[in-house]
Amino acid sequence: MSDKRLIGVYKANRGIVGEIAYVLGHLVGARECNLCDITHSPIKKKSEFKKLEKQLLTEFGIEFRLVHMNERTDKELAASAGREPCVLLEHEDGSLSMFLDYLELKACDGRVSSFENLVRSRLDFFV
C-alpha cells in the first residue's frame, strides 16, 4: 500500500456562510470551482466520484481527501494558495506537490470520467 495521498482543494470555504456564498456566486456566474463540478451534483457527491475514490484506494492504495480553502493545513495552504481549485499529491515523506492545476480541472468540464482519465495517466508517473 502506498503512503501517498491526493488532496483536492476546493475554491470555496466550508460552513453555511461559505456554502451560501459559493452557491449564490455560482448562480450569477461570479464564482466557479471546477473541482466542485467534478465531485458534486447540485445536491450531493456524485456516485461516479465515490466509485473513483474507492478504486484509487483499492488499486493504488491512495486515499483521496477533499478540503475547502478554510480547512487546509499550513502545509496544504503553502502548496496551493492562489492556485485553487487544484489537486495536491502528498508524498511518502510528507512533502506536497501540485498534481493537477485549475486549468487541467477546467478541461474536465465537470466530467468524472475525464478527471479519472487524467488522474490515472498522471499516477503512472508517480506510483
PDB file of C-alpha atoms in Angstrom:
ATOM      1  CA  MET A   1       0.000   0.000   0.000  1.00  0.00           C
ATOM      2  CA  SER A   2       1.274   3.453  -0.904  1.00  0.00           C
ATOM      3  CA  ASP A   3       1.927   6.229   1.601  1.00  0.00           C
ATOM      4  CA  LYS A   4       0.863   8.796  -0.971  1.00  0.00           C
ATOM      5  CA  ARG A   5      -2.383  10.738  -0.805  1.00  0.00           C
ATOM      6  CA  LEU A   6      -4.280  13.013  -3.183  1.00  0.00           C
ATOM      7  CA  ILE A   7      -5.736  16.175  -1.681  1.00  0.00           C
ATOM      8  CA  GLY A   8      -8.366  18.029  -3.664  1.00  0.00           C
ATOM      9  CA  VAL A   9      -8.669  21.696  -2.703  1.00  0.00           C
ATOM     10  CA  TYR A  10     -11.979  23.341  -3.486  1.00  0.00           C
ATOM     11  CA  LYS A  11     -12.186  27.037  -4.359  1.00  0.00           C
ATOM     12  CA  ALA A  12     -14.800  27.541  -1.674  1.00  0.00           C
ATOM     13  CA  ASN A  13     -14.977  27.782   2.098  1.00  0.00           C
ATOM     14  CA  ARG A  14     -16.706  25.235   4.300  1.00  0.00           C
ATOM     15  CA  GLY A  15     -19.547  26.292   6.528  1.00  0.00           C
ATOM     16  CA  ILE A  16     -23.001  27.670   5.967  1.00  0.00           C
ATOM     17  CA  VAL A  17     -21.769  31.155   5.017  1.00  0.00           C
ATOM     18  CA  GLY A  18     -19.145  29.742   2.650  1.00  0.00           C
ATOM     19  CA  GLU A  19     -21.615  27.356   1.024  1.00  0.00           C
ATOM     20  CA  ILE A  20     -24.272  30.048   0.549  1.00  0.00           C
ATOM     21  CA  ALA A  21     -21.703  32.490  -0.839  1.00  0.00           C
ATOM     22  CA  TYR A  22     -20.468  29.871  -3.296  1.00  0.00           C
ATOM     23  CA  VAL A  23     -23.950  28.787  -4.441  1.00  0.00           C
ATOM     24  CA  LEU A  24     -25.171  32.341  -4.943  1.00  0.00           C
ATOM     25  CA  GLY A  25     -21.939  33.363  -6.648  1.00  0.00           C
ATOM     26  CA  HIS A  26     -22.087  30.304  -8.874  1.00  0.00           C
ATOM     27  CA  LEU A  27     -25.680  31.048  -9.881  1.00  0.00           C
ATOM     28  CA  VAL A  28     -24.792  34.561 -11.043  1.00  0.00           C
ATOM     29  CA  GLY A  29     -21.526  33.487 -12.661  1.00  0.00           C
ATOM     30  CA  ALA A  30     -19.264  35.264 -10.160  1.00  0.00           C
ATOM     31  CA  ARG A  31     -17.755  32.115  -8.651  1.00  0.00           C
ATOM     32  CA  GLU A  32     -16.675  28.793 -10.016  1.00  0.00           C
ATOM     33  CA  CYS A  33     -14.893  25.739  -8.724  1.00  0.00           C
ATOM     34  CA  ASN A  34     -14.108  23.173 -11.372  1.00  0.00           C
ATOM     35  CA  LEU A  35     -13.285  20.581  -8.708  1.00  0.00           C
ATOM     36  CA  CYS A  36     -16.750  21.093  -7.178  1.00  0.00           C
ATOM     37  CA  ASP A  37     -18.259  20.493 -10.618  1.00  0.00           C
ATOM     38  CA  ILE A  38     -16.344  17.215 -10.898  1.00  0.00           C
ATOM     39  CA  THR A  39     -17.080  15.853  -7.429  1.00  0.00           C
ATOM     40  CA  HIS A  40     -20.609  17.073  -6.736  1.00  0.00           C
ATOM     41  CA  SER A  41     -24.010  17.419  -8.300  1.00  0.00           C
ATOM     42  CA  PRO A  42     -26.004  20.411  -7.060  1.00  0.00           C
ATOM     43  CA  ILE A  43     -27.201  18.295  -4.117  1.00  0.00           C
ATOM     44  CA  LYS A  44     -24.543  15.720  -3.147  1.00  0.00           C
ATOM     45  CA  LYS A  45     -21.299  13.968  -4.053  1.00  0.00           C
ATOM     46  CA  LYS A  46     -21.579  12.210  -7.416  1.00  0.00           C
ATOM     47  CA  SER A  47     -21.808   8.410  -7.233  1.00  0.00           C
ATOM     48  CA  GLU A  48     -19.219   8.158 -10.044  1.00  0.00           C
ATOM     49  CA  PHE A  49     -16.776  10.137  -7.930  1.00  0.00           C
ATOM     50  CA  LYS A  50     -17.404   7.948  -4.880  1.00  0.00           C
ATOM     51  CA  LYS A  51     -16.665   4.939  -7.062  1.00  0.00           C
ATOM     52  CA  LEU A  52     -13.408   6.526  -8.263  1.00  0.00           C
ATOM     53  CA  GLU A  53     -12.334   7.211  -4.671  1.00  0.00           C
ATOM     54  CA  LYS A  54     -12.807   3.534  -3.825  1.00  0.00           C
ATOM     55  CA  GLN A  55     -10.964   2.407  -6.963  1.00  0.00           C
ATOM     56  CA  LEU A  56      -7.960   4.625  -6.211  1.00  0.00           C
ATOM     57  CA  LEU A  57      -7.743   3.202  -2.719  1.00  0.00           C
ATOM     58  CA  THR A  58      -8.142  -0.407  -3.897  1.00  0.00           C
ATOM     59  CA  GLU A  59      -5.913  -0.259  -6.978  1.00  0.00           C
ATOM     60  CA  PHE A  60      -3.197   2.157  -5.842  1.00  0.00           C
ATOM     61  CA  GLY A  61      -3.596   2.382  -2.069  1.00  0.00           C
ATOM     62  CA  ILE A  62      -4.141   6.110  -2.479  1.00  0.00           C
ATOM     63  CA  GLU A  63      -6.637   7.960  -0.337  1.00  0.00           C
ATOM     64  CA  PHE A  64      -8.374  10.956  -1.922  1.00  0.00           C
ATOM     65  CA  ARG A  65      -9.123  13.707   0.565  1.00  0.00           C
ATOM     66  CA  LEU A  66     -11.199  16.769  -0.269  1.00  0.00           C
ATOM     67  CA  VAL A  67     -10.795  20.033   1.625  1.00  0.00           C
ATOM     68  CA  HIS A  68     -12.246  23.504   1.420  1.00  0.00           C
ATOM     69  CA  MET A  69      -9.935  26.528   1.427  1.00  0.00           C
ATOM     70  CA  ASN A  70     -10.580  27.241   5.116  1.00  0.00           C
ATOM     71  CA  GLU A  71      -9.846  23.609   6.095  1.00  0.00           C
ATOM     72  CA  ARG A  72      -6.300  23.390   4.736  1.00  0.00           C
ATOM     73  CA  THR A  73      -3.335  22.677   6.929  1.00  0.00           C
ATOM     74  CA  ASP A  74      -0.498  25.206   6.849  1.00  0.00           C
ATOM     75  CA  LYS A  75       1.436  22.900   4.541  1.00  0.00           C
ATOM     76  CA  GLU A  76      -1.546  22.487   2.184  1.00  0.00           C
ATOM     77  CA  LEU A  77      -2.106  26.243   2.210  1.00  0.00           C
ATOM     78  CA  ALA A  78       1.536  26.894   1.289  1.00  0.00           C
ATOM     79  CA  ALA A  79       1.309  24.429  -1.625  1.00  0.00           C
ATOM     80  CA  SER A  80      -1.999  25.658  -3.016  1.00  0.00           C
ATOM     81  CA  ALA A  81      -2.592  29.316  -2.060  1.00  0.00           C
ATOM     82  CA  GLY A  82      -3.794  31.256  -5.079  1.00  0.00           C
ATOM     83  CA  ARG A  83      -3.908  28.108  -7.200  1.00  0.00           C
ATOM     84  CA  GLU A  84      -7.342  26.830  -6.171  1.00  0.00           C
ATOM     85  CA  PRO A  85      -9.022  24.643  -7.183  1.00  0.00           C
ATOM     86  CA  CYS A  86      -6.323  22.042  -7.512  1.00  0.00           C
ATOM     87  CA  VAL A  87      -5.264  18.538  -6.528  1.00  0.00           C
ATOM     88  CA  LEU A  88      -2.088  18.074  -4.495  1.00  0.00           C
ATOM     89  CA  LEU A  89      -0.033  14.925  -4.135  1.00  0.00           C
ATOM     90  CA  GLU A  90       1.300  14.147  -0.678  1.00  0.00           C
ATOM     91  CA  HIS A  91       4.473  12.054  -0.957  1.00  0.00           C
ATOM     92  CA  GLU A  92       5.762   9.410   1.461  1.00  0.00           C
ATOM     93  CA  ASP A  93       7.994  11.986   3.179  1.00  0.00           C
ATOM     94  CA  GLY A  94       5.021  14.321   3.790  1.00  0.00           C
ATOM     95  CA  SER A  95       6.010  16.852   1.132  1.00  0.00           C
ATOM     96  CA  LEU A  96       3.362  18.175  -1.237  1.00  0.00           C
ATOM     97  CA  SER A  97       3.467  18.857  -4.953  1.00  0.00           C
ATOM     98  CA  MET A  98       0.936  20.071  -7.481  1.00  0.00           C
ATOM     99  CA  PHE A  99      -0.742  17.073  -9.100  1.00  0.00           C
ATOM    100  CA  LEU A 100      -3.477  18.783 -11.143  1.00  0.00           C
ATOM    101  CA  ASP A 101      -3.901  22.518 -11.541  1.00  0.00           C
ATOM    102  CA  TYR A 102      -7.032  24.545 -12.133  1.00  0.00           C
ATOM    103  CA  LEU A 103      -6.602  24.550 -15.924  1.00  0.00           C
ATOM    104  CA  GLU A 104      -6.491  20.747 -16.010  1.00  0.00           C
ATOM    105  CA  LEU A 105      -9.567  20.587 -13.775  1.00  0.00           C
ATOM    106  CA  LYS A 106     -11.370  23.074 -16.011  1.00  0.00           C
ATOM    107  CA  ALA A 107     -10.590  20.924 -19.061  1.00  0.00           C
ATOM    108  CA  CYS A 108     -12.504  18.049 -17.414  1.00  0.00           C
ATOM    109  CA  ASP A 109     -15.674  20.144 -17.821  1.00  0.00           C
ATOM    110  CA  GLY A 110     -17.288  18.598 -14.731  1.00  0.00           C
ATOM    111  CA  ARG A 111     -16.977  15.036 -16.061  1.00  0.00           C
ATOM    112  CA  VAL A 112     -15.786  12.410 -13.591  1.00  0.00           C
ATOM    113  CA  SER A 113     -14.700  10.191 -16.495  1.00  0.00           C
ATOM    114  CA  SER A 114     -12.348  12.880 -17.861  1.00  0.00           C
ATOM    115  CA  PHE A 115     -10.999  13.513 -14.377  1.00  0.00           C
ATOM    116  CA  GLU A 116     -10.436   9.794 -13.842  1.00  0.00           C
ATOM    117  CA  ASN A 117      -8.500   9.502 -17.123  1.00  0.00           C
ATOM    118  CA  LEU A 118      -6.329  12.440 -16.161  1.00  0.00           C
ATOM    119  CA  VAL A 119      -5.659  11.108 -12.639  1.00  0.00           C
ATOM    120  CA  ARG A 120      -4.813   7.618 -13.889  1.00  0.00           C
ATOM    121  CA  SER A 121      -2.453   8.923 -16.551  1.00  0.00           C
ATOM    122  CA  ARG A 122      -0.694  11.141 -14.023  1.00  0.00           C
ATOM    123  CA  LEU A 123      -0.451   8.347 -11.446  1.00  0.00           C
ATOM    124  CA  ASP A 124       1.600   6.360 -13.964  1.00  0.00           C
ATOM    125  CA  PHE A 125       4.384   8.891 -13.323  1.00  0.00           C
ATOM    126  CA  PHE A 126       4.114   8.938  -9.534  1.00  0.00           C
ATOM    127  CA  VAL A 127       3.205   5.418  -8.412  1.00  0.00           C
TER     128      VAL A 127
END
